[in-house]
Short mmCIF file of C-alpha atoms in Angstrom, two decimals:
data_model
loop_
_atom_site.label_atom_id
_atom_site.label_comp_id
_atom_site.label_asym_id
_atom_site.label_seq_id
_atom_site.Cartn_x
_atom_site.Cartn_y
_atom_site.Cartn_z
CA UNK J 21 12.46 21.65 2.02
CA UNK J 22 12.28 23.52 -1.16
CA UNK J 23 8.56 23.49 -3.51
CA UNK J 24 10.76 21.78 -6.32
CA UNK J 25 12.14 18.90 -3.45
CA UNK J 26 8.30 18.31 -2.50
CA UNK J 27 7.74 17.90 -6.33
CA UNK J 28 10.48 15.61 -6.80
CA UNK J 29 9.86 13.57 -3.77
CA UNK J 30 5.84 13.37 -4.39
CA UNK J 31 6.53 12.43 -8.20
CA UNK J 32 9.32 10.02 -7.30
CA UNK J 33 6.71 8.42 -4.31
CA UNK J 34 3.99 7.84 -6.84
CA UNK J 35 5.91 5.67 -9.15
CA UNK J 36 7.62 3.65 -6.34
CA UNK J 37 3.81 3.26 -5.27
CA UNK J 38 2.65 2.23 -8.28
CA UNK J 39 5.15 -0.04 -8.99
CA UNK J 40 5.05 -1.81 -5.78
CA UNK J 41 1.13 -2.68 -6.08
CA UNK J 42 1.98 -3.85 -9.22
CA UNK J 43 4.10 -6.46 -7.66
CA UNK J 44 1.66 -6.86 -4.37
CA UNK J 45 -1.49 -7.91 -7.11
CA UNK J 46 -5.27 -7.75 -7.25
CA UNK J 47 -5.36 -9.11 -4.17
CA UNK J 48 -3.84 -6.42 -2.20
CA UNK J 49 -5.47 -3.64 -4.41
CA UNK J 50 -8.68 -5.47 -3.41
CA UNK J 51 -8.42 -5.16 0.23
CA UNK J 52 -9.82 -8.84 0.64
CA UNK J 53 -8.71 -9.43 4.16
CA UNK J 54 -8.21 -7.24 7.05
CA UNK J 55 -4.51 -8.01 6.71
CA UNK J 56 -4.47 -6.28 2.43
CA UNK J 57 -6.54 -3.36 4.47
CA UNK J 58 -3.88 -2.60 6.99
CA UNK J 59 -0.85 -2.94 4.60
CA UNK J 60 -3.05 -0.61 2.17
CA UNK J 61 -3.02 1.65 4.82
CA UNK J 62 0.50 1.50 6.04
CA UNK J 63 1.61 2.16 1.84
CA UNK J 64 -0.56 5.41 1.94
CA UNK J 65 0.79 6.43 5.64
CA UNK J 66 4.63 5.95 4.57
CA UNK J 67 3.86 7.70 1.34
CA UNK J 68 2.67 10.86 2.84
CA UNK J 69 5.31 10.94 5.07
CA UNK J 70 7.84 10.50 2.50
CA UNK J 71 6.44 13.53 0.81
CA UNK J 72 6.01 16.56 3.58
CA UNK J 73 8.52 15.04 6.40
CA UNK J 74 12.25 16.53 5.59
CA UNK J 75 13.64 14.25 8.68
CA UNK J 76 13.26 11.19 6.53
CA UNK J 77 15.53 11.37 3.08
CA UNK J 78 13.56 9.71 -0.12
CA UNK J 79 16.19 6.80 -0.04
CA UNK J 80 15.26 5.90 3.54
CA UNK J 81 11.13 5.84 2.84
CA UNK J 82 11.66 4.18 -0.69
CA UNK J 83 13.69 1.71 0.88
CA UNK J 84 10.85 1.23 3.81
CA UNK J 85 7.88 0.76 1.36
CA UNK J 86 10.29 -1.90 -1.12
CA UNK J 87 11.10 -3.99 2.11
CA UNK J 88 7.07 -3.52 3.63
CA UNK J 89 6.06 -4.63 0.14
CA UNK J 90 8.74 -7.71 0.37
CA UNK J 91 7.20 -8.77 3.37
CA UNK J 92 3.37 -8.57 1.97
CA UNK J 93 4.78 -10.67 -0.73
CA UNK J 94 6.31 -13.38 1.31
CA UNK J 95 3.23 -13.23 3.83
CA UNK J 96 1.06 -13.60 0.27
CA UNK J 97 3.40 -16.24 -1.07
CA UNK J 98 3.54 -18.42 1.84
CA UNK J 99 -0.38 -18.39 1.64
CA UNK J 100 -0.23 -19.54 -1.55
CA UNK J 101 1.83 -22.39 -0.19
CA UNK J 102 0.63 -23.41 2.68
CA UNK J 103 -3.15 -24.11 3.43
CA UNK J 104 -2.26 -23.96 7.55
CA UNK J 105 -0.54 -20.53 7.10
CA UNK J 106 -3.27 -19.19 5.10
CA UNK J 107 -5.87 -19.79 7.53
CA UNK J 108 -3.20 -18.21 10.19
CA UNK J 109 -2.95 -15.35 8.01
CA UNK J 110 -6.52 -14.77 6.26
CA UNK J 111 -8.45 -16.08 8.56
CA UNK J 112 -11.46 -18.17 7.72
CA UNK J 113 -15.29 -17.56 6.92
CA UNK J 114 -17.10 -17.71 9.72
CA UNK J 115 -21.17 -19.06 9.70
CA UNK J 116 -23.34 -17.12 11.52
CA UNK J 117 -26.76 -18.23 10.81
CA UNK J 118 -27.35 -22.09 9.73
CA UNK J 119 -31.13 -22.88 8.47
CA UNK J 120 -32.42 -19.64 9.89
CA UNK J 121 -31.16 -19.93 13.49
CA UNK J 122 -28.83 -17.08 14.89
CA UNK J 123 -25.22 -18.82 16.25
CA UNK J 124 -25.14 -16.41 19.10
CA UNK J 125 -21.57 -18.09 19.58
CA UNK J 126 -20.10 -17.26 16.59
CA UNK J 127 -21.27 -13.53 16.86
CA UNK J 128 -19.32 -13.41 20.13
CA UNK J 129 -16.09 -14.42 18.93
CA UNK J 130 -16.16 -12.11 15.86
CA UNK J 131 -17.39 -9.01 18.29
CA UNK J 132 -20.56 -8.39 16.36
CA UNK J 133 -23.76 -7.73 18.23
CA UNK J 134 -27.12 -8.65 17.07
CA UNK J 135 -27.28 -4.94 15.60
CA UNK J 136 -24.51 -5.43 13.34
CA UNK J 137 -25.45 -8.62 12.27
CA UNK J 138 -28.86 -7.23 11.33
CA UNK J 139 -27.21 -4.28 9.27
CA UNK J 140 -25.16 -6.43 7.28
CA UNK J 141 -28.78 -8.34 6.57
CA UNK J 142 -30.31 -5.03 5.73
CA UNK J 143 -27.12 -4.51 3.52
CA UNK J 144 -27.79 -8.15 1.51
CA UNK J 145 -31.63 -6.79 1.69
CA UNK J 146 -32.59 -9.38 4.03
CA UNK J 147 -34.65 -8.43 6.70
CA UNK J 148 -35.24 -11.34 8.72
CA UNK J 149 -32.69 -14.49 9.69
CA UNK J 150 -35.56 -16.24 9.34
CA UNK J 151 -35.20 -15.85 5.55
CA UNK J 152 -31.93 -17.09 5.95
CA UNK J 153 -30.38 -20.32 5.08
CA UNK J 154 -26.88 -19.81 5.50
CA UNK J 155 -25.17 -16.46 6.49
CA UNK J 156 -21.03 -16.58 6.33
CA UNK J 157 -19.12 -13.62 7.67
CA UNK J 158 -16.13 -13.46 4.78
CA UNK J 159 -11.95 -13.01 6.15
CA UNK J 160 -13.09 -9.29 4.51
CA UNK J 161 -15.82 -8.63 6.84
CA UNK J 162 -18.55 -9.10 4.20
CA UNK J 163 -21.21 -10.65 5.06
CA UNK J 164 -22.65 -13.97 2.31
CA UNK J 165 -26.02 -14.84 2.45
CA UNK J 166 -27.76 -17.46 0.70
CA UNK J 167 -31.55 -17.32 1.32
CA UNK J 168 -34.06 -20.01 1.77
CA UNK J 169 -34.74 -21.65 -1.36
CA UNK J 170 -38.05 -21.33 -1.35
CA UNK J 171 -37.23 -17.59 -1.02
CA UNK J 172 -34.63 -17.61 -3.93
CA UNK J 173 -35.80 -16.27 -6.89
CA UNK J 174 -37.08 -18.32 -9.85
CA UNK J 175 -34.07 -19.10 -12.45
CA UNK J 176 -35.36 -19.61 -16.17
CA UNK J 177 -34.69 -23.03 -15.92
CA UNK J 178 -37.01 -23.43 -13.28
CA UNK J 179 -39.70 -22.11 -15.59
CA UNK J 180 -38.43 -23.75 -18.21
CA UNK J 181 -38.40 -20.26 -20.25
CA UNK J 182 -35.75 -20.42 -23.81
CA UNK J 183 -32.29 -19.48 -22.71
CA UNK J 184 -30.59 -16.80 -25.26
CA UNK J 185 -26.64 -18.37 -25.82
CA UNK J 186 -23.99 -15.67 -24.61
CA UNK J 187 -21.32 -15.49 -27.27
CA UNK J 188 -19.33 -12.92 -25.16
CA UNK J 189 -18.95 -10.94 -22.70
CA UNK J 190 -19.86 -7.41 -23.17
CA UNK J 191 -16.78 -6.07 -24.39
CA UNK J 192 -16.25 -2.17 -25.63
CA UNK J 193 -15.91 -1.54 -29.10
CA UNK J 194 -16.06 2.02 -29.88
CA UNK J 195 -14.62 4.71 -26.93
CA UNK J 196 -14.85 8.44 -27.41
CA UNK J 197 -15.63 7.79 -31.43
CA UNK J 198 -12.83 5.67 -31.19
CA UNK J 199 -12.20 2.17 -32.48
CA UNK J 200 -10.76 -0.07 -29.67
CA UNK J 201 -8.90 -2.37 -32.13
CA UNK J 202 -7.53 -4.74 -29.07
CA UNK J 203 -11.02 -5.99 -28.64
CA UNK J 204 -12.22 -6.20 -31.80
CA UNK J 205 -9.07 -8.88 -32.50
CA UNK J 206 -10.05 -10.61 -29.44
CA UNK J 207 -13.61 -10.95 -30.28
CA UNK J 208 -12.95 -11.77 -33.55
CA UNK J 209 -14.94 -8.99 -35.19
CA UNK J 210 -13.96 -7.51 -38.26
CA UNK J 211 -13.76 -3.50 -39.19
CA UNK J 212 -16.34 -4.49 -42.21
CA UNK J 213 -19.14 -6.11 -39.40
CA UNK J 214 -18.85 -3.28 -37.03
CA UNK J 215 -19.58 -0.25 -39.81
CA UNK J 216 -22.22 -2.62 -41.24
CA UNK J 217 -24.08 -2.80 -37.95
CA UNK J 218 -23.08 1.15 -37.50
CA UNK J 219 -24.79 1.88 -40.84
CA UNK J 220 -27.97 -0.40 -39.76
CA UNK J 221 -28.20 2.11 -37.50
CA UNK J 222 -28.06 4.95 -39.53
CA UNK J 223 -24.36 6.10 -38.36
CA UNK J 224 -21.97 6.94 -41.06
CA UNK J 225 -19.19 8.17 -39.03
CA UNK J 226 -17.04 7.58 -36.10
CA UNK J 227 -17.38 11.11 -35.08
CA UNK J 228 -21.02 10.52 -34.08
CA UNK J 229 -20.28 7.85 -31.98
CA UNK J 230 -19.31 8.40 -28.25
CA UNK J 231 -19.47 4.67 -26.83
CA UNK J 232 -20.63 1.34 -28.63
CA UNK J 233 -20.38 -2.50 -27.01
CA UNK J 234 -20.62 -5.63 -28.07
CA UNK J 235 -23.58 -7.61 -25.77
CA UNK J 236 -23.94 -10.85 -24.67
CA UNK J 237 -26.05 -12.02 -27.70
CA UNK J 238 -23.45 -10.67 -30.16
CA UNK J 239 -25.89 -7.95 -30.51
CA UNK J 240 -24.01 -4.13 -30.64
CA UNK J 241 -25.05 -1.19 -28.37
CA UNK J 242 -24.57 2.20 -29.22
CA UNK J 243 -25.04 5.64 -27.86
CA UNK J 244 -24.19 8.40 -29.69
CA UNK J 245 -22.86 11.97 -28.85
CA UNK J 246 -25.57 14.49 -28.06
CA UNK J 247 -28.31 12.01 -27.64
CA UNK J 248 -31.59 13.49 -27.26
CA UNK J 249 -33.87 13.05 -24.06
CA UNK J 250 -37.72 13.26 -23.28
#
């Protein structure tokens, strides 16, 4: 196989990869359930193999990933369908401690010992299943906990402190000292409002400004090139 055949084969992979996720979605880029892991997997295996192994032409591995990536899309569509076939195929959450009691059962069907389950505690910073109200092992292997409530912590509502109204997201304005006009038609900010709040801040220029974003509170945040630090 020749260096400009590896190049050709490698470039013409990537784009048939790319493509191909594309159609597969979040989902599958996501690796939500084991079954997204092991197709992610299988994509990157096939790829390489396509690239460096001169027994299989680029027409026969192209074709393999397009009809692999047909069958994660039926297997995703039929989920979407079907409510039975979904729990066949994702699996369902799993509860492994109810009200701070350990459901030694439930650990032994998922294979998880009480050092795993403790880890994936640790991981939630949870140290105790006493502290726990309900833990749920996700179809992804992630582990949900919702703590006691007289262990959650205190909400400003609960207090009764003033809540500040969120107008947005915060959405990028300004990237590289550039203005990122998409967002400023979808916040429905004007040119005029964002060099007023620039000049505020004693900024007459683009140039000087490496990132700025609008807050939650409509408020802007800026940092500019070559800040200085303590």
């Amino acid at each position: 196989m020749t260096y400009g055949e590896i190049l050709f084969r490698t470039a013409t992979s990537f784009v048939a990869l790319l493509v191909l996720t594309r159609l597969l979605g979040k989902k599958q880029v996501g690796h939500l359930t084991f079954f997204n892991y092991v197709t992610g997997i299988t994509f990157g295996s096939t790829t390489a193999e396509i690239i460096v192994n001169k027994q299989i032409t680029l027409l026969q591995g192209i074709s393999s990933l397009v009809l692999w990536s047909l069958m994660a899309f039926f297997i995703a569509w039929t989920g979407l369908r079907s409510v039975k076939a979904r729990e066949i195929l994702d699996g369902q959450p799993t509860i492994l401690i109810k009200k701070g009691k350990i459901l030694e059962q439930a650990l032994a069907e998922q294979h998880l010992n009480i050092d795993d389950l403790s880890m994936l505690l640790r991981n939630k910073d949870v140290f105790s299943p006493e502290e726990v109200e309900f833990a749920i092992l996700e179809p992804d292997g992630q582990l949900s906990v919702l703590r006691k409530e007289e262990l959650l912590p205190a909400t400003k509502k609960d207090i009764k402190a003033a809540v500040t109204p969120i107008h947005s997201i915060p959405t990028e304005l300004i990237v590289d000292g550039n203005i990122v006009e998409k967002n400023l038609l979808k916040m429905d900010v004007s040119v005029v409002w964002l060099n007023q709040q620039l000049k505020k801040n004693g900024i007459l220029s683009l140039d000087q400004v490496f990132y700025a974003e609008l807050q939650l509170d409509g408020t802007l945040y800026i940092d500019k090139y070559e800040d200085s630090t303590p």
